[in-house]
Short mmCIF file of C-alpha atoms in Angstrom, two decimals:
data_model
loop_
_atom_site.label_atom_id
_atom_site.label_comp_id
_atom_site.label_asym_id
_atom_site.label_seq_id
_atom_site.Cartn_x
_atom_site.Cartn_y
_atom_site.Cartn_z
CA ALA A 1 -3.09 6.13 17.37
CA GLN A 2 -1.53 6.67 14.00
CA SER A 3 -3.90 7.47 11.17
CA VAL A 4 -3.99 8.95 7.72
CA THR A 5 -6.93 10.88 6.33
CA GLN A 6 -7.61 11.63 2.71
CA PRO A 7 -10.70 13.83 2.81
CA ASP A 8 -11.53 13.61 -0.90
CA ILE A 9 -12.87 10.29 -2.13
CA HIS A 10 -13.25 11.39 -5.75
CA ILE A 11 -11.75 14.30 -7.63
CA THR A 12 -12.32 15.21 -11.26
CA VAL A 13 -10.05 17.65 -13.08
CA SER A 14 -9.69 18.65 -16.70
CA GLU A 15 -6.63 17.57 -18.61
CA GLY A 16 -3.99 20.27 -18.34
CA ALA A 17 -5.38 21.65 -15.11
CA SER A 18 -3.47 21.67 -11.85
CA LEU A 19 -4.09 19.08 -9.18
CA GLU A 20 -3.83 18.95 -5.41
CA LEU A 21 -4.72 15.87 -3.39
CA ARG A 22 -4.99 16.31 0.34
CA CYS A 23 -3.52 14.14 3.04
CA ASN A 24 -3.53 14.68 6.79
CA TYR A 25 -1.85 12.41 9.26
CA SER A 26 -1.80 11.78 12.96
CA TYR A 27 1.48 10.46 14.26
CA GLY A 28 3.35 10.99 17.50
CA ALA A 29 6.89 11.12 16.21
CA THR A 30 8.55 12.47 13.08
CA PRO A 31 6.55 10.92 10.26
CA TYR A 32 7.87 9.16 7.24
CA LEU A 33 5.38 10.05 4.51
CA PHE A 34 4.61 8.47 1.18
CA TRP A 35 2.35 8.84 -1.81
CA TYR A 36 1.44 5.81 -3.92
CA VAL A 37 -0.58 5.49 -7.11
CA GLN A 38 -2.71 2.49 -8.03
CA SER A 39 -3.93 1.99 -11.57
CA PRO A 40 -6.85 -0.40 -12.13
CA GLY A 41 -5.81 -3.99 -11.63
CA GLN A 42 -2.28 -2.98 -10.67
CA GLY A 43 -0.31 -2.87 -7.47
CA LEU A 44 0.74 0.32 -5.76
CA GLN A 45 3.60 2.30 -7.22
CA LEU A 46 5.64 4.67 -5.09
CA LEU A 47 5.41 8.27 -6.35
CA LEU A 48 7.50 10.02 -3.71
CA LYS A 49 8.50 9.96 -0.07
CA TYR A 50 9.52 12.37 2.67
CA PHE A 51 11.86 11.51 5.51
CA SER A 52 13.59 14.74 6.47
CA GLY A 53 15.20 17.85 5.00
CA ASP A 54 13.55 19.92 2.32
CA THR A 55 9.82 19.88 2.91
CA LEU A 56 9.05 20.01 -0.80
CA VAL A 57 9.82 16.66 -2.38
CA GLN A 58 9.83 15.78 -6.04
CA GLY A 59 8.60 12.46 -7.30
CA ILE A 60 8.11 10.57 -10.51
CA LYS A 61 5.68 11.52 -13.28
CA GLY A 62 5.95 15.23 -12.45
CA PHE A 63 4.39 14.96 -9.00
CA GLU A 64 5.54 16.82 -5.92
CA ALA A 65 4.38 16.97 -2.32
CA GLU A 66 4.89 19.40 0.51
CA PHE A 67 5.23 18.44 4.14
CA LYS A 68 3.71 20.96 6.54
CA ARG A 69 4.30 19.96 10.11
CA SER A 70 2.10 22.71 11.54
CA GLN A 71 -0.85 21.43 9.56
CA SER A 72 0.04 17.72 9.78
CA SER A 73 -0.37 17.60 6.04
CA PHE A 74 1.43 16.11 3.07
CA ASN A 75 -0.50 17.23 0.00
CA LEU A 76 0.30 15.92 -3.46
CA ARG A 77 0.44 18.31 -6.38
CA LYS A 78 0.92 18.33 -10.11
CA PRO A 79 0.93 21.52 -12.22
CA SER A 80 -0.65 19.98 -15.31
CA VAL A 81 -2.58 16.72 -15.25
CA HIS A 82 -2.43 14.22 -18.09
CA TRP A 83 -5.17 11.72 -18.93
CA SER A 84 -2.82 8.90 -17.94
CA ASP A 85 -2.81 10.25 -14.37
CA ALA A 86 -6.32 8.91 -13.84
CA ALA A 87 -5.90 6.40 -11.02
CA GLU A 88 -6.30 6.05 -7.29
CA TYR A 89 -3.81 7.78 -5.01
CA PHE A 90 -2.90 6.68 -1.52
CA CYS A 91 -1.09 8.61 1.17
CA ALA A 92 0.78 6.61 3.82
CA VAL A 93 2.72 7.05 7.03
CA GLY A 94 5.51 4.66 7.94
CA GLU A 95 6.75 3.93 11.41
CA GLY A 96 10.42 4.39 12.15
CA ASN A 97 11.33 0.79 11.61
CA PHE A 98 9.13 0.55 8.52
CA ASN A 99 7.48 -2.59 9.70
CA LYS A 100 4.16 -0.83 9.77
CA PHE A 101 2.59 1.47 7.29
CA TYR A 102 -0.70 3.26 7.71
CA PHE A 103 -2.53 4.05 4.50
CA GLY A 104 -5.34 6.47 3.84
CA SER A 105 -8.52 5.37 2.14
CA GLY A 106 -7.42 6.72 -1.22
CA THR A 107 -8.55 9.45 -3.61
CA LYS A 108 -9.81 8.43 -7.00
CA LEU A 109 -8.76 10.87 -9.71
CA ASN A 110 -10.75 11.22 -12.91
CA VAL A 111 -9.37 13.31 -15.75
CA LYS A 112 -11.75 14.98 -18.20
CA PRO A 113 -10.60 15.44 -21.79
CA ASP B 1 9.88 -9.44 -15.80
CA THR B 2 7.21 -8.97 -13.14
CA ALA B 3 8.90 -7.80 -9.94
CA VAL B 4 6.28 -8.94 -7.42
CA SER B 5 3.70 -11.46 -8.60
CA GLN B 6 0.71 -12.97 -6.88
CA THR B 7 -1.45 -15.95 -7.69
CA PRO B 8 -4.30 -16.25 -8.10
CA LYS B 9 -5.52 -12.88 -9.25
CA TYR B 10 -9.10 -13.72 -8.32
CA LEU B 11 -10.34 -16.23 -5.76
CA VAL B 12 -13.99 -17.02 -5.10
CA THR B 13 -14.69 -19.58 -2.42
CA GLN B 14 -17.21 -20.73 0.16
CA MET B 15 -17.20 -19.93 3.86
CA GLY B 16 -15.32 -22.46 5.90
CA ASN B 17 -12.85 -23.38 3.16
CA ASP B 18 -9.08 -23.16 3.47
CA LYS B 19 -7.19 -21.30 0.75
CA SER B 20 -3.70 -20.05 -0.03
CA ILE B 21 -2.42 -17.04 -1.91
CA LYS B 22 1.09 -17.15 -3.30
CA CYS B 23 3.56 -14.32 -3.65
CA GLU B 24 6.91 -14.30 -5.37
CA GLN B 25 9.43 -11.53 -5.87
CA ASN B 26 12.41 -11.64 -8.20
CA LEU B 27 14.07 -8.49 -6.84
CA GLY B 28 16.35 -10.18 -4.34
CA HIS B 29 14.67 -8.39 -1.46
CA ASP B 30 14.95 -9.59 2.11
CA THR B 31 11.67 -8.32 3.46
CA MET B 32 8.18 -9.22 2.31
CA TYR B 33 4.76 -8.12 3.48
CA TRP B 34 1.09 -8.95 3.27
CA TYR B 35 -1.54 -6.22 3.27
CA LYS B 36 -5.32 -6.37 3.33
CA GLN B 37 -7.29 -3.70 1.48
CA ASP B 38 -10.84 -3.60 2.72
CA SER B 39 -13.97 -2.29 1.01
CA LYS B 40 -13.21 1.24 2.20
CA LYS B 41 -9.85 0.99 0.45
CA PHE B 42 -7.80 1.19 3.64
CA LEU B 43 -4.60 -0.84 3.36
CA LYS B 44 -3.69 -2.54 6.61
CA ILE B 45 -0.46 -4.38 7.09
CA MET B 46 -0.93 -7.96 8.21
CA PHE B 47 2.57 -9.40 8.35
CA SER B 48 6.12 -8.54 7.53
CA TYR B 49 8.77 -11.20 7.11
CA ASN B 50 12.43 -10.29 7.17
CA ASN B 51 14.65 -13.21 6.21
CA LYS B 52 13.63 -15.77 8.77
CA GLU B 53 11.98 -13.40 11.22
CA LEU B 54 8.23 -13.11 11.12
CA ILE B 55 6.60 -10.04 12.61
CA ILE B 56 2.96 -10.64 13.32
CA ASN B 57 0.37 -7.92 13.49
CA GLU B 58 -1.65 -8.62 16.59
CA THR B 59 -4.93 -7.69 14.99
CA VAL B 60 -4.70 -10.53 12.49
CA PRO B 61 -6.71 -13.65 13.45
CA ASN B 62 -4.65 -16.78 13.81
CA ARG B 63 -6.62 -18.29 10.93
CA PHE B 64 -4.14 -16.37 8.79
CA SER B 65 -0.69 -17.90 8.60
CA PRO B 66 2.17 -16.75 6.40
CA LYS B 67 4.62 -19.30 5.12
CA SER B 68 7.96 -18.50 3.57
CA PRO B 69 9.64 -21.46 1.86
CA ASP B 70 12.51 -19.20 0.83
CA LYS B 71 13.45 -15.54 0.67
CA ALA B 72 11.68 -14.99 -2.64
CA HIS B 73 8.32 -16.37 -1.58
CA LEU B 74 5.80 -15.44 1.07
CA ASN B 75 2.53 -17.31 0.88
CA LEU B 76 -0.59 -16.56 2.86
CA HIS B 77 -2.73 -19.43 4.07
CA ILE B 78 -6.19 -18.75 5.40
CA ASN B 79 -8.15 -21.35 7.36
CA SER B 80 -11.91 -21.47 7.85
CA LEU B 81 -12.63 -18.52 5.60
CA GLU B 82 -15.25 -16.04 6.78
CA LEU B 83 -17.35 -13.51 4.90
CA GLY B 84 -15.32 -10.69 6.43
CA ASP B 85 -12.17 -12.03 4.82
CA SER B 86 -13.40 -10.78 1.46
CA ALA B 87 -10.92 -8.13 0.40
CA VAL B 88 -7.98 -7.48 -1.87
CA TYR B 89 -4.73 -8.86 -0.50
CA PHE B 90 -1.48 -7.24 -1.58
CA CYS B 91 1.97 -8.67 -1.28
CA ALA B 92 4.97 -6.34 -1.19
CA SER B 93 8.72 -6.53 -0.79
CA SER B 94 11.47 -4.11 0.11
CA PRO B 95 15.24 -4.11 -0.29
CA PRO B 96 17.75 -4.42 2.54
CA ARG B 97 18.36 -1.17 4.45
CA ALA B 98 15.54 0.48 2.47
CA GLN B 99 12.44 -0.97 3.97
CA GLU B 100 10.65 2.29 3.37
CA THR B 101 10.57 1.57 -0.35
CA GLN B 102 8.05 -1.13 -0.99
CA TYR B 103 7.22 -2.77 -4.28
CA PHE B 104 3.68 -4.06 -4.48
CA GLY B 105 2.16 -6.93 -6.37
CA PRO B 106 -1.06 -6.54 -8.38
CA GLY B 107 -3.28 -7.90 -5.61
CA THR B 108 -5.49 -10.95 -5.14
CA ARG B 109 -9.20 -10.30 -5.02
CA LEU B 110 -10.76 -12.73 -2.56
CA LEU B 111 -14.53 -13.15 -2.37
CA VAL B 112 -15.97 -15.42 0.28
CA LEU B 113 -19.56 -16.52 -0.32
#
């Protein structure tokens, strides 16, 4: 069965430090992978997505993610975190017809001044 | 200017009641979705509705019924509410031929007492 695992429930980083949020997936076919961000009281906003091609994808707000098939991972990274990045981040896998998406349980990011 | 809006934002009700959550999108999208985010923050798709075709997730009890009066609206009606229905419900929409890109509403927080 398809599933998405985000092993870290909470992460705290200092402003200006680098960030990596982990995501592992289980999916039988070629995955379509996504990262979303949810600010308090807001809906989910798409940060980036991977379908095929270059395994390093760039997204909005300075985020990037790397698809590693051998590790079934799609980790999200940012070289220098800003206080406004504090939010909850969700990794997701979409089925080929995009009628179903499987989301992880989210990682809450806190940013220390 | 809100792209995907939901009403109400908060809903507190008693077990056994029937309630509806409304969703509207002004993006001209053809496909709309309902998701349930449980206490562990997992987002699970409930329904997707593409023009006049409804795709039902088999794990959703038939107490949940989506209704789409037109392409811009997808409402969720819930009969005989149960304690386990307490969750945050997100509506989303996606453009034609780009169903992988979903725009989410801010969510409706439902609490069943």
